[in-house]
PDB file of C-alpha atoms in Angstrom:
ATOM      1  CA  UNK A   1      30.751   1.790  50.876  1.00  0.00           C
ATOM      2  CA  UNK A   2      30.684   5.552  50.393  1.00  0.00           C
ATOM      3  CA  UNK A   3      33.797   7.258  51.731  1.00  0.00           C
ATOM      4  CA  UNK A   4      31.899   9.886  53.720  1.00  0.00           C
ATOM      5  CA  UNK A   5      28.431  10.752  54.966  1.00  0.00           C
ATOM      6  CA  UNK A   6      26.622  14.068  54.936  1.00  0.00           C
ATOM      7  CA  UNK A   7      23.725  15.052  57.177  1.00  0.00           C
ATOM      8  CA  UNK A   8      20.985  17.024  55.459  1.00  0.00           C
ATOM      9  CA  UNK A   9      19.150  19.833  57.231  1.00  0.00           C
ATOM     10  CA  UNK A  10      16.286  17.388  57.765  1.00  0.00           C
ATOM     11  CA  UNK A  11      18.608  15.131  59.777  1.00  0.00           C
ATOM     12  CA  UNK A  12      18.643  12.390  57.150  1.00  0.00           C
ATOM     13  CA  UNK A  13      22.120  11.046  56.299  1.00  0.00           C
ATOM     14  CA  UNK A  14      23.364  10.437  52.773  1.00  0.00           C
ATOM     15  CA  UNK A  15      26.401   8.476  51.658  1.00  0.00           C
ATOM     16  CA  UNK A  16      28.836  10.334  49.396  1.00  0.00           C
ATOM     17  CA  UNK A  17      31.672   8.980  47.265  1.00  0.00           C
ATOM     18  CA  UNK A  18      34.346  11.280  45.848  1.00  0.00           C
ATOM     19  CA  UNK A  19      36.432  10.517  42.765  1.00  0.00           C
ATOM     20  CA  UNK A  20      38.916  12.250  40.497  1.00  0.00           C
ATOM     21  CA  UNK A  21      40.941  15.258  41.631  1.00  0.00           C
ATOM     22  CA  UNK A  22      39.845  16.533  45.041  1.00  0.00           C
ATOM     23  CA  UNK A  23      41.656  19.828  44.398  1.00  0.00           C
ATOM     24  CA  UNK A  24      40.046  20.489  41.012  1.00  0.00           C
ATOM     25  CA  UNK A  25      37.918  23.577  40.593  1.00  0.00           C
ATOM     26  CA  UNK A  26      35.321  21.930  38.350  1.00  0.00           C
ATOM     27  CA  UNK A  27      32.752  19.789  40.187  1.00  0.00           C
ATOM     28  CA  UNK A  28      30.943  16.964  38.380  1.00  0.00           C
ATOM     29  CA  UNK A  29      28.120  15.007  40.014  1.00  0.00           C
ATOM     30  CA  UNK A  30      27.302  11.457  38.925  1.00  0.00           C
ATOM     31  CA  UNK A  31      23.841   9.976  39.594  1.00  0.00           C
ATOM     32  CA  UNK A  32      23.832   6.188  39.804  1.00  0.00           C
ATOM     33  CA  UNK A  33      21.371   3.744  38.177  1.00  0.00           C
ATOM     34  CA  UNK A  34      18.618   1.674  39.821  1.00  0.00           C
ATOM     35  CA  UNK A  35      19.709  -0.491  41.505  1.00  0.00           C
ATOM     36  CA  UNK A  36      22.988   1.222  42.217  1.00  0.00           C
ATOM     37  CA  UNK A  37      25.086   3.247  44.607  1.00  0.00           C
ATOM     38  CA  UNK A  38      27.642   6.022  44.664  1.00  0.00           C
ATOM     39  CA  UNK A  39      30.679   3.718  44.670  1.00  0.00           C
ATOM     40  CA  UNK A  40      30.624   3.058  40.914  1.00  0.00           C
ATOM     41  CA  UNK A  41      33.201   4.750  38.689  1.00  0.00           C
ATOM     42  CA  UNK A  42      32.374   4.228  34.988  1.00  0.00           C
ATOM     43  CA  UNK A  43      36.024   4.547  33.919  1.00  0.00           C
ATOM     44  CA  UNK A  44      38.644   5.220  36.616  1.00  0.00           C
ATOM     45  CA  UNK A  45      41.305   6.234  34.091  1.00  0.00           C
ATOM     46  CA  UNK A  46      39.100   8.930  32.586  1.00  0.00           C
ATOM     47  CA  UNK A  47      37.953  10.081  36.022  1.00  0.00           C
ATOM     48  CA  UNK A  48      41.548  10.491  37.172  1.00  0.00           C
ATOM     49  CA  UNK A  49      42.838  12.207  34.037  1.00  0.00           C
ATOM     50  CA  UNK A  50      40.136  14.810  33.358  1.00  0.00           C
ATOM     51  CA  UNK A  51      41.036  17.275  36.098  1.00  0.00           C
ATOM     52  CA  UNK A  52      37.613  17.289  37.761  1.00  0.00           C
ATOM     53  CA  UNK A  53      36.285  16.647  41.251  1.00  0.00           C
ATOM     54  CA  UNK A  54      33.580  13.972  40.947  1.00  0.00           C
ATOM     55  CA  UNK A  55      31.000  13.369  43.661  1.00  0.00           C
ATOM     56  CA  UNK A  56      28.185  10.838  43.813  1.00  0.00           C
ATOM     57  CA  UNK A  57      25.430  10.415  46.393  1.00  0.00           C
ATOM     58  CA  UNK A  58      23.606   7.259  47.425  1.00  0.00           C
ATOM     59  CA  UNK A  59      19.889   7.831  46.972  1.00  0.00           C
ATOM     60  CA  UNK A  60      17.688   6.940  49.975  1.00  0.00           C
ATOM     61  CA  UNK A  61      17.873   3.293  51.006  1.00  0.00           C
ATOM     62  CA  UNK A  62      20.976   2.555  48.950  1.00  0.00           C
ATOM     63  CA  UNK A  63      24.518   2.095  50.239  1.00  0.00           C
ATOM     64  CA  UNK A  64      25.164   4.393  53.191  1.00  0.00           C
ATOM     65  CA  UNK A  65      22.078   6.615  52.853  1.00  0.00           C
ATOM     66  CA  UNK A  66      19.144   6.513  55.238  1.00  0.00           C
ATOM     67  CA  UNK A  67      15.894   5.267  53.672  1.00  0.00           C
ATOM     68  CA  UNK A  68      12.997   7.556  52.911  1.00  0.00           C
ATOM     69  CA  UNK A  69      11.416   8.818  56.165  1.00  0.00           C
ATOM     70  CA  UNK A  70       8.236   7.100  57.299  1.00  0.00           C
ATOM     71  CA  UNK A  71       5.241   8.331  55.333  1.00  0.00           C
ATOM     72  CA  UNK A  72       7.360  10.016  52.619  1.00  0.00           C
ATOM     73  CA  UNK A  73       6.619   9.096  49.024  1.00  0.00           C
ATOM     74  CA  UNK A  74       9.848   8.377  47.077  1.00  0.00           C
ATOM     75  CA  UNK A  75      10.510  11.267  44.747  1.00  0.00           C
ATOM     76  CA  UNK A  76      12.902  12.117  41.935  1.00  0.00           C
ATOM     77  CA  UNK A  77      12.551  15.765  42.890  1.00  0.00           C
ATOM     78  CA  UNK A  78      13.456  15.133  46.534  1.00  0.00           C
ATOM     79  CA  UNK A  79      16.494  13.092  45.499  1.00  0.00           C
ATOM     80  CA  UNK A  80      17.542  15.998  43.296  1.00  0.00           C
ATOM     81  CA  UNK A  81      17.110  18.447  46.155  1.00  0.00           C
ATOM     82  CA  UNK A  82      19.366  16.276  48.345  1.00  0.00           C
ATOM     83  CA  UNK A  83      22.113  16.615  45.739  1.00  0.00           C
ATOM     84  CA  UNK A  84      21.635  20.361  45.476  1.00  0.00           C
ATOM     85  CA  UNK A  85      21.864  20.773  49.247  1.00  0.00           C
ATOM     86  CA  UNK A  86      25.062  18.740  49.434  1.00  0.00           C
ATOM     87  CA  UNK A  87      26.741  20.517  46.517  1.00  0.00           C
ATOM     88  CA  UNK A  88      25.964  23.958  47.904  1.00  0.00           C
ATOM     89  CA  UNK A  89      27.424  22.963  51.266  1.00  0.00           C
ATOM     90  CA  UNK A  90      30.454  21.348  49.616  1.00  0.00           C
ATOM     91  CA  UNK A  91      31.209  24.398  47.515  1.00  0.00           C
ATOM     92  CA  UNK A  92      31.057  26.618  50.599  1.00  0.00           C
ATOM     93  CA  UNK A  93      33.012  24.537  53.066  1.00  0.00           C
ATOM     94  CA  UNK A  94      34.783  21.536  51.544  1.00  0.00           C
ATOM     95  CA  UNK A  95      37.016  22.966  48.827  1.00  0.00           C
ATOM     96  CA  UNK A  96      40.737  22.599  49.577  1.00  0.00           C
ATOM     97  CA  UNK A  97      42.495  25.731  50.738  1.00  0.00           C
ATOM     98  CA  UNK A  98      43.151  28.015  47.790  1.00  0.00           C
ATOM     99  CA  UNK A  99      40.562  26.373  45.525  1.00  0.00           C
ATOM    100  CA  UNK A 100      37.660  28.535  44.424  1.00  0.00           C
ATOM    101  CA  UNK A 101      34.836  26.459  43.000  1.00  0.00           C
ATOM    102  CA  UNK A 102      32.879  28.027  40.103  1.00  0.00           C
ATOM    103  CA  UNK A 103      29.229  28.774  40.852  1.00  0.00           C
ATOM    104  CA  UNK A 104      27.873  26.025  38.591  1.00  0.00           C
ATOM    105  CA  UNK A 105      28.530  22.313  38.195  1.00  0.00           C
ATOM    106  CA  UNK A 106      28.171  19.605  35.587  1.00  0.00           C
ATOM    107  CA  UNK A 107      25.920  16.652  36.348  1.00  0.00           C
ATOM    108  CA  UNK A 108      25.514  13.245  34.721  1.00  0.00           C
ATOM    109  CA  UNK A 109      23.116  10.377  35.253  1.00  0.00           C
ATOM    110  CA  UNK A 110      23.119   6.816  34.003  1.00  0.00           C
ATOM    111  CA  UNK A 111      19.797   5.022  33.427  1.00  0.00           C
ATOM    112  CA  UNK A 112      17.441   5.984  36.313  1.00  0.00           C
ATOM    113  CA  UNK A 113      20.095   8.469  37.439  1.00  0.00           C
ATOM    114  CA  UNK A 114      19.537  10.501  34.280  1.00  0.00           C
ATOM    115  CA  UNK A 115      16.126  11.592  35.522  1.00  0.00           C
ATOM    116  CA  UNK A 116      17.662  12.751  38.804  1.00  0.00           C
ATOM    117  CA  UNK A 117      20.362  14.696  36.960  1.00  0.00           C
ATOM    118  CA  UNK A 118      17.722  16.447  34.854  1.00  0.00           C
ATOM    119  CA  UNK A 119      15.650  17.197  37.955  1.00  0.00           C
ATOM    120  CA  UNK A 120      18.630  18.908  39.602  1.00  0.00           C
ATOM    121  CA  UNK A 121      19.111  21.059  36.504  1.00  0.00           C
ATOM    122  CA  UNK A 122      15.398  21.867  36.202  1.00  0.00           C
ATOM    123  CA  UNK A 123      14.826  22.653  39.891  1.00  0.00           C
ATOM    124  CA  UNK A 124      18.171  24.368  40.556  1.00  0.00           C
ATOM    125  CA  UNK A 125      19.137  26.220  37.358  1.00  0.00           C
ATOM    126  CA  UNK A 126      21.490  28.463  39.318  1.00  0.00           C
ATOM    127  CA  UNK A 127      23.575  25.405  40.171  1.00  0.00           C
ATOM    128  CA  UNK A 128      23.942  23.488  36.883  1.00  0.00           C
ATOM    129  CA  UNK A 129      25.330  24.597  33.529  1.00  0.00           C
ATOM    130  CA  UNK A 130      25.859  21.222  31.801  1.00  0.00           C
ATOM    131  CA  UNK A 131      24.067  17.879  31.930  1.00  0.00           C
ATOM    132  CA  UNK A 132      24.713  14.432  30.472  1.00  0.00           C
ATOM    133  CA  UNK A 133      21.943  11.843  30.309  1.00  0.00           C
ATOM    134  CA  UNK A 134      23.152   8.322  29.525  1.00  0.00           C
ATOM    135  CA  UNK A 135      20.860   5.403  28.583  1.00  0.00           C
ATOM    136  CA  UNK A 136      17.868   6.861  30.426  1.00  0.00           C
ATOM    137  CA  UNK A 137      14.361   5.629  29.561  1.00  0.00           C
ATOM    138  CA  UNK A 138      11.848   8.300  28.588  1.00  0.00           C
ATOM    139  CA  UNK A 139       8.445   8.541  30.294  1.00  0.00           C
ATOM    140  CA  UNK A 140       6.546   5.332  29.615  1.00  0.00           C
ATOM    141  CA  UNK A 141       3.575   7.230  28.244  1.00  0.00           C
ATOM    142  CA  UNK A 142       5.823   8.877  25.664  1.00  0.00           C
ATOM    143  CA  UNK A 143       8.053   5.929  24.677  1.00  0.00           C
ATOM    144  CA  UNK A 144       6.539   2.682  26.008  1.00  0.00           C
ATOM    145  CA  UNK A 145       9.127   0.404  27.619  1.00  0.00           C
ATOM    146  CA  UNK A 146       7.532  -0.949  30.803  1.00  0.00           C
ATOM    147  CA  UNK A 147       5.552  -4.193  30.356  1.00  0.00           C
ATOM    148  CA  UNK A 148       1.822  -3.422  30.700  1.00  0.00           C
ATOM    149  CA  UNK A 149       1.347  -5.740  33.678  1.00  0.00           C
ATOM    150  CA  UNK A 150       4.154  -3.985  35.570  1.00  0.00           C
ATOM    151  CA  UNK A 151       2.803  -0.537  34.751  1.00  0.00           C
ATOM    152  CA  UNK A 152      -0.609  -1.683  35.984  1.00  0.00           C
ATOM    153  CA  UNK A 153       1.015  -2.736  39.260  1.00  0.00           C
ATOM    154  CA  UNK A 154       2.793   0.607  39.548  1.00  0.00           C
ATOM    155  CA  UNK A 155      -0.454   2.479  38.922  1.00  0.00           C
ATOM    156  CA  UNK A 156      -2.068   0.476  41.719  1.00  0.00           C
ATOM    157  CA  UNK A 157       0.834   1.120  44.090  1.00  0.00           C
ATOM    158  CA  UNK A 158       0.632   4.811  43.290  1.00  0.00           C
ATOM    159  CA  UNK A 159      -2.784   4.974  44.978  1.00  0.00           C
ATOM    160  CA  UNK A 160      -1.480   3.498  48.242  1.00  0.00           C
ATOM    161  CA  UNK A 161       0.207   5.205  51.192  1.00  0.00           C
ATOM    162  CA  UNK A 162       3.966   5.460  50.801  1.00  0.00           C
ATOM    163  CA  UNK A 163       4.891   2.874  53.410  1.00  0.00           C
ATOM    164  CA  UNK A 164       2.382   0.318  52.154  1.00  0.00           C
ATOM    165  CA  UNK A 165       3.619   0.725  48.578  1.00  0.00           C
ATOM    166  CA  UNK A 166       7.283   0.514  49.599  1.00  0.00           C
ATOM    167  CA  UNK A 167       6.696  -2.536  51.752  1.00  0.00           C
ATOM    168  CA  UNK A 168       4.785  -4.386  49.063  1.00  0.00           C
ATOM    169  CA  UNK A 169       7.260  -3.651  46.285  1.00  0.00           C
ATOM    170  CA  UNK A 170      10.257  -4.362  48.528  1.00  0.00           C
ATOM    171  CA  UNK A 171       8.807  -7.769  49.274  1.00  0.00           C
ATOM    172  CA  UNK A 172       8.480  -8.473  45.563  1.00  0.00           C
ATOM    173  CA  UNK A 173      12.124  -7.462  45.008  1.00  0.00           C
ATOM    174  CA  UNK A 174      13.601  -9.364  47.938  1.00  0.00           C
ATOM    175  CA  UNK A 175      14.740 -12.162  45.645  1.00  0.00           C
ATOM    176  CA  UNK A 176      16.946  -9.726  43.735  1.00  0.00           C
ATOM    177  CA  UNK A 177      18.607  -8.552  46.930  1.00  0.00           C
ATOM    178  CA  UNK A 178      19.126 -12.135  48.088  1.00  0.00           C
ATOM    179  CA  UNK A 179      20.701 -13.137  44.769  1.00  0.00           C
ATOM    180  CA  UNK A 180      23.129 -10.212  44.809  1.00  0.00           C
ATOM    181  CA  UNK A 181      24.140 -10.559  48.460  1.00  0.00           C
ATOM    182  CA  UNK A 182      24.662 -14.301  48.053  1.00  0.00           C
ATOM    183  CA  UNK A 183      27.111 -13.693  45.192  1.00  0.00           C
ATOM    184  CA  UNK A 184      30.849 -13.631  45.696  1.00  0.00           C
ATOM    185  CA  UNK A 185      31.367 -10.277  43.974  1.00  0.00           C
ATOM    186  CA  UNK A 186      33.777 -11.749  41.455  1.00  0.00           C
ATOM    187  CA  UNK A 187      31.586 -13.241  38.763  1.00  0.00           C
ATOM    188  CA  UNK A 188      28.271 -14.364  40.193  1.00  0.00           C
ATOM    189  CA  UNK A 189      26.555 -10.991  40.678  1.00  0.00           C
ATOM    190  CA  UNK A 190      23.574 -10.882  38.288  1.00  0.00           C
ATOM    191  CA  UNK A 191      24.392  -7.924  36.028  1.00  0.00           C
ATOM    192  CA  UNK A 192      21.100  -8.377  34.173  1.00  0.00           C
ATOM    193  CA  UNK A 193      19.637  -6.303  37.021  1.00  0.00           C
ATOM    194  CA  UNK A 194      21.456  -3.371  35.377  1.00  0.00           C
ATOM    195  CA  UNK A 195      20.098  -4.137  31.915  1.00  0.00           C
ATOM    196  CA  UNK A 196      23.297  -5.866  30.795  1.00  0.00           C
ATOM    197  CA  UNK A 197      22.857  -8.431  28.042  1.00  0.00           C
ATOM    198  CA  UNK A 198      24.768 -10.148  25.232  1.00  0.00           C
ATOM    199  CA  UNK A 199      25.241  -6.841  23.425  1.00  0.00           C
ATOM    200  CA  UNK A 200      27.263  -5.589  26.405  1.00  0.00           C
ATOM    201  CA  UNK A 201      29.937  -8.286  26.175  1.00  0.00           C
ATOM    202  CA  UNK A 202      32.359  -5.865  24.527  1.00  0.00           C
ATOM    203  CA  UNK A 203      31.846  -3.307  27.291  1.00  0.00           C
ATOM    204  CA  UNK A 204      32.359  -5.950  29.972  1.00  0.00           C
ATOM    205  CA  UNK A 205      35.771  -6.749  28.544  1.00  0.00           C
ATOM    206  CA  UNK A 206      36.905  -3.313  29.694  1.00  0.00           C
ATOM    207  CA  UNK A 207      39.406  -3.597  32.515  1.00  0.00           C
ATOM    208  CA  UNK A 208      37.713  -4.017  35.897  1.00  0.00           C
ATOM    209  CA  UNK A 209      34.212  -3.076  34.743  1.00  0.00           C
ATOM    210  CA  UNK A 210      32.556  -6.361  35.722  1.00  0.00           C
ATOM    211  CA  UNK A 211      33.998  -6.166  39.233  1.00  0.00           C
ATOM    212  CA  UNK A 212      33.085  -2.492  39.685  1.00  0.00           C
ATOM    213  CA  UNK A 213      29.491  -3.173  38.668  1.00  0.00           C
ATOM    214  CA  UNK A 214      29.343  -6.147  41.022  1.00  0.00           C
ATOM    215  CA  UNK A 215      30.641  -4.102  43.956  1.00  0.00           C
ATOM    216  CA  UNK A 216      28.085  -1.392  43.206  1.00  0.00           C
ATOM    217  CA  UNK A 217      25.210  -3.894  43.229  1.00  0.00           C
ATOM    218  CA  UNK A 218      26.351  -5.443  46.502  1.00  0.00           C
ATOM    219  CA  UNK A 219      26.534  -1.970  48.046  1.00  0.00           C
ATOM    220  CA  UNK A 220      23.135  -1.092  46.556  1.00  0.00           C
ATOM    221  CA  UNK A 221      21.426  -3.954  48.387  1.00  0.00           C
ATOM    222  CA  UNK A 222      23.213  -3.654  51.751  1.00  0.00           C
ATOM    223  CA  UNK A 223      19.927  -2.402  53.240  1.00  0.00           C
ATOM    224  CA  UNK A 224      17.843  -4.834  51.244  1.00  0.00           C
ATOM    225  CA  UNK A 225      15.628  -3.875  48.286  1.00  0.00           C
ATOM    226  CA  UNK A 226      14.194  -0.679  49.793  1.00  0.00           C
ATOM    227  CA  UNK A 227      16.422   1.597  47.682  1.00  0.00           C
ATOM    228  CA  UNK A 228      15.469   0.151  44.322  1.00  0.00           C
ATOM    229  CA  UNK A 229      11.829  -0.125  45.399  1.00  0.00           C
ATOM    230  CA  UNK A 230      11.817   3.595  46.151  1.00  0.00           C
ATOM    231  CA  UNK A 231      13.453   4.428  42.837  1.00  0.00           C
ATOM    232  CA  UNK A 232      10.935   2.362  40.863  1.00  0.00           C
ATOM    233  CA  UNK A 233       8.000   4.000  42.618  1.00  0.00           C
ATOM    234  CA  UNK A 234       9.488   7.460  42.021  1.00  0.00           C
ATOM    235  CA  UNK A 235       9.420   7.147  38.232  1.00  0.00           C
ATOM    236  CA  UNK A 236       6.611   4.666  37.484  1.00  0.00           C
ATOM    237  CA  UNK A 237       3.863   5.212  40.046  1.00  0.00           C
ATOM    238  CA  UNK A 238       3.496   9.002  40.275  1.00  0.00           C
ATOM    239  CA  UNK A 239       4.543  12.095  38.280  1.00  0.00           C
ATOM    240  CA  UNK A 240       8.259  12.843  38.186  1.00  0.00           C
ATOM    241  CA  UNK A 241       7.973  16.249  39.881  1.00  0.00           C
ATOM    242  CA  UNK A 242       9.768  18.252  37.185  1.00  0.00           C
ATOM    243  CA  UNK A 243       9.453  19.020  33.478  1.00  0.00           C
ATOM    244  CA  UNK A 244      12.431  18.388  31.159  1.00  0.00           C
ATOM    245  CA  UNK A 245      11.554  21.544  29.222  1.00  0.00           C
ATOM    246  CA  UNK A 246      12.643  23.518  32.298  1.00  0.00           C
ATOM    247  CA  UNK A 247      16.230  22.300  31.892  1.00  0.00           C
ATOM    248  CA  UNK A 248      18.178  25.277  30.567  1.00  0.00           C
ATOM    249  CA  UNK A 249      21.638  23.729  30.875  1.00  0.00           C
ATOM    250  CA  UNK A 250      23.535  22.516  27.818  1.00  0.00           C
ATOM    251  CA  UNK A 251      22.603  18.839  27.649  1.00  0.00           C
ATOM    252  CA  UNK A 252      24.178  15.791  26.020  1.00  0.00           C
ATOM    253  CA  UNK A 253      21.951  12.742  25.500  1.00  0.00           C
ATOM    254  CA  UNK A 254      23.752   9.422  24.944  1.00  0.00           C
ATOM    255  CA  UNK A 255      22.154   6.165  23.851  1.00  0.00           C
ATOM    256  CA  UNK A 256      23.502   2.780  22.871  1.00  0.00           C
ATOM    257  CA  UNK A 257      22.214   1.915  19.411  1.00  0.00           C
ATOM    258  CA  UNK A 258      21.589  -1.700  20.545  1.00  0.00           C
ATOM    259  CA  UNK A 259      20.271  -0.867  24.019  1.00  0.00           C
ATOM    260  CA  UNK A 260      17.035  -2.870  24.482  1.00  0.00           C
ATOM    261  CA  UNK A 261      15.945  -0.678  27.400  1.00  0.00           C
ATOM    262  CA  UNK A 262      16.696   2.936  26.492  1.00  0.00           C
ATOM    263  CA  UNK A 263      17.904   3.137  22.924  1.00  0.00           C
ATOM    264  CA  UNK A 264      17.638   5.817  20.243  1.00  0.00           C
ATOM    265  CA  UNK A 265      13.857   6.494  20.539  1.00  0.00           C
ATOM    266  CA  UNK A 266      14.305   7.419  24.196  1.00  0.00           C
ATOM    267  CA  UNK A 267      17.263   9.688  23.495  1.00  0.00           C
ATOM    268  CA  UNK A 268      15.347  11.336  20.654  1.00  0.00           C
ATOM    269  CA  UNK A 269      12.456  12.106  23.004  1.00  0.00           C
ATOM    270  CA  UNK A 270      14.776  13.824  25.477  1.00  0.00           C
ATOM    271  CA  UNK A 271      16.500  15.756  22.708  1.00  0.00           C
ATOM    272  CA  UNK A 272      13.148  17.122  21.597  1.00  0.00           C
ATOM    273  CA  UNK A 273      11.924  17.834  25.133  1.00  0.00           C
ATOM    274  CA  UNK A 274      15.017  19.695  26.404  1.00  0.00           C
ATOM    275  CA  UNK A 275      15.620  23.166  24.913  1.00  0.00           C
ATOM    276  CA  UNK A 276      19.427  22.966  24.506  1.00  0.00           C
ATOM    277  CA  UNK A 277      20.190  19.301  23.859  1.00  0.00           C
ATOM    278  CA  UNK A 278      22.144  17.221  21.390  1.00  0.00           C
ATOM    279  CA  UNK A 279      22.132  13.466  20.966  1.00  0.00           C
ATOM    280  CA  UNK A 280      24.850  10.883  20.363  1.00  0.00           C
ATOM    281  CA  UNK A 281      24.014   7.285  19.487  1.00  0.00           C
ATOM    282  CA  UNK A 282      26.839   4.783  19.954  1.00  0.00           C
ATOM    283  CA  UNK A 283      26.794   1.999  17.324  1.00  0.00           C
ATOM    284  CA  UNK A 284      26.536  -1.513  18.721  1.00  0.00           C
ATOM    285  CA  UNK A 285      26.459  -0.366  22.361  1.00  0.00           C
ATOM    286  CA  UNK A 286      23.973  -1.578  24.959  1.00  0.00           C
ATOM    287  CA  UNK A 287      22.835  -0.339  28.343  1.00  0.00           C
ATOM    288  CA  UNK A 288      26.393  -0.292  29.714  1.00  0.00           C
ATOM    289  CA  UNK A 289      27.259   2.454  27.229  1.00  0.00           C
ATOM    290  CA  UNK A 290      28.205   4.682  30.191  1.00  0.00           C
ATOM    291  CA  UNK A 291      31.526   2.837  30.533  1.00  0.00           C
ATOM    292  CA  UNK A 292      32.324   3.267  26.839  1.00  0.00           C
ATOM    293  CA  UNK A 293      31.508   6.986  26.750  1.00  0.00           C
ATOM    294  CA  UNK A 294      32.617   8.301  30.152  1.00  0.00           C
ATOM    295  CA  UNK A 295      35.440  10.287  28.565  1.00  0.00           C
ATOM    296  CA  UNK A 296      32.933  11.915  26.193  1.00  0.00           C
ATOM    297  CA  UNK A 297      30.639  12.668  29.131  1.00  0.00           C
ATOM    298  CA  UNK A 298      33.389  14.338  31.155  1.00  0.00           C
ATOM    299  CA  UNK A 299      34.573  16.320  28.128  1.00  0.00           C
ATOM    300  CA  UNK A 300      31.037  17.706  27.798  1.00  0.00           C
ATOM    301  CA  UNK A 301      30.591  18.419  31.507  1.00  0.00           C
ATOM    302  CA  UNK A 302      34.031  19.977  31.966  1.00  0.00           C
ATOM    303  CA  UNK A 303      35.058  21.429  28.590  1.00  0.00           C
ATOM    304  CA  UNK A 304      38.479  22.887  28.074  1.00  0.00           C
ATOM    305  CA  UNK A 305      38.557  26.651  28.459  1.00  0.00           C
ATOM    306  CA  UNK A 306      39.302  27.181  24.775  1.00  0.00           C
ATOM    307  CA  UNK A 307      35.920  25.621  23.865  1.00  0.00           C
TER     308      UNK A 307
END
């Protein structure tokens, strides 16, 4: 579970997990995948050694965060605004005594979280100076990746009221939640829900990664499938609510060369769409490339002063 909760001005509660150095001046936000939650640390050694304060928020319906309010359509933009509200409050009131937090932060997102990270940067340019997008699929109409029958379903759900669409999709995803919650957390959690496949075997040999991913999935489904249902609707059924070309922050795009979900073509689309972006493709890596490149991500988001 998240190690604290924060109440937004709307009264909705969000779960927050903090990592790294709580006394560090540099703040880095990490946006989790779908399904996912804030409890996942891609590489605890890198997080501890980089001299940054890392925060992650559970999106609505995941972990310790309240679900979307009744009648509210799930939205990437709204999830981004939740992060912005928390970070502004944190920078004002939660820094340790004697620590002055710089006005801007770095933000990273893995898979579905990459869209949220970009939305924060696009909608709150005063808050973000650096972004990292890791293994994030491009819009389906630009780089097709969603099976046609599933996109057809999403298009249909997009015409329905929010609660009807959420209820229907949650019912279809209940089997995923049941499978995860029935697992023991040690080896039975189905990591294919995160896009992990044979190509990720090398990544999964990293110390503790399998267990950390399993704990994240169990936390993700503590409220059932409503969190992942909301995420899916937010990026497949209606417009995203922001334009990547509005991201002015210095952006790093990372893709696993062997990622069957969001490989090089997706990263190339983002590199072209975002004004100040560069791309790194990791040979032989799959969708779990975030664990293999977390040090690179943090170096980009919190560069040494001499750079």
